Amino acid sequence: MEIKTEIDGNIAVVLLSGRLEAVTSSSVETALTKEISGGHARIVLDMRHVSYVSSAGLRVVLAAAKKCGSAGGGIAIFGLQPGVHEVFSISGFGKIIPIAENYADARVKLPT
């Protein structure tokens, strides 16, 4: 799993590449927690290059969304590949976390 973060104003854009699963979820959790603790409670996850998400990966995203919400922000996701999008849809995550087609749409769906 490769993780890169870019700051766009008051939004942390976290670019993930690889598989978000039990082995890699702790590094993603650490990166997201670092951003939230650093004052970036508005996060957009760029998942265009994520090929697989397990239940452990879903838990990390949900936990980060809750932390962001508690800090007055939120998480939005964009760029889900078809198989990953199916996992998010089946699990009901689309009702909890905004899923967008592109960065501009994800940004708009974040709480202000």
XYZ file of C-alpha atoms in Angstrom:
112
model
C 0.000 0.000 0.000
C 1.349 3.370 -1.004
C 0.000 6.442 0.797
C 0.568 10.021 -0.286
C -1.011 13.106 1.203
C -1.507 16.498 -0.380
C -3.031 19.504 1.351
C -5.578 21.580 -0.556
C -6.548 24.496 1.668
C -8.131 22.909 4.724
C -8.592 19.516 3.060
C -6.175 16.611 3.252
C -6.268 14.608 0.031
C -5.006 11.116 0.797
C -4.029 9.117 -2.287
C -4.048 5.362 -1.739
C -2.535 2.785 -4.091
C -2.645 -0.979 -3.688
C -4.782 -3.262 -1.560
C -6.547 -1.988 1.559
C -6.662 -5.114 3.698
C -5.647 -6.459 7.114
C -1.911 -6.229 6.394
C -2.019 -2.642 5.092
C -4.889 -1.161 7.080
C -2.746 -0.141 10.063
C -0.541 2.089 7.900
C -3.633 3.742 6.397
C -5.109 4.207 9.869
C -1.865 5.811 11.062
C -1.788 8.200 8.088
C -5.427 9.234 8.517
C -5.086 9.678 12.280
C -2.000 11.840 11.717
C -3.967 14.146 9.407
C -6.919 14.401 11.779
C -4.642 15.057 14.773
C -2.788 17.651 12.702
C -5.967 19.686 12.223
C -7.194 18.267 8.917
C -10.629 16.929 9.846
C -11.816 17.246 6.235
C -10.334 14.380 4.222
C -10.850 13.239 0.652
C -9.695 9.700 -0.081
C -8.447 9.273 -3.649
C -8.962 5.554 -4.247
C -8.468 5.442 -8.026
C -5.518 3.067 -7.549
C -6.995 0.792 -4.875
C -7.659 -2.628 -6.367
C -9.142 -4.375 -3.320
C -10.762 -3.514 0.018
C -11.367 -6.030 2.808
C -13.516 -5.682 5.917
C -10.409 -4.486 7.784
C -10.027 -1.700 5.219
C -13.676 -0.745 5.597
C -13.247 -0.546 9.366
C -10.305 1.847 8.987
C -12.315 4.145 6.711
C -15.311 4.068 9.062
C -13.179 4.771 12.143
C -11.505 7.707 10.406
C -14.898 9.067 9.315
C -16.090 8.965 12.928
C -12.936 10.744 14.138
C -13.343 13.398 11.440
C -16.987 13.870 12.384
C -16.081 14.294 16.049
C -13.557 16.962 15.012
C -16.170 18.842 12.974
C -15.184 17.498 9.570
C -15.801 14.442 7.466
C -14.526 12.086 4.796
C -15.523 11.735 1.155
C -14.207 9.163 -1.297
C -13.718 9.226 -5.036
C -12.360 7.061 -7.816
C -13.581 3.653 -6.703
C -12.801 0.876 -9.150
C -15.837 -1.318 -9.993
C -14.970 -4.183 -7.631
C -14.142 -1.828 -4.776
C -17.285 0.207 -5.468
C -19.315 -2.987 -5.168
C -17.813 -3.692 -1.727
C -18.677 -0.167 -0.557
C -22.208 -0.444 -1.964
C -22.972 -3.897 -0.554
C -21.700 -2.879 2.872
C -23.883 0.249 2.888
C -20.948 2.642 3.139
C -22.440 4.886 0.464
C -25.122 5.836 2.990
C -22.528 6.726 5.625
C -19.648 8.216 3.623
C -20.134 10.287 0.472
C -18.806 8.557 -2.639
C -18.077 10.711 -5.673
C -16.869 10.214 -9.216
C -14.095 12.809 -9.044
C -12.227 15.099 -6.672
C -14.382 18.168 -7.343
C -17.564 16.262 -6.470
C -15.967 14.704 -3.364
C -14.867 18.119 -2.165
C -18.399 19.491 -2.506
C -19.801 16.561 -0.485
C -17.569 17.281 2.529
C -19.137 19.075 5.486
C -18.041 22.732 5.699
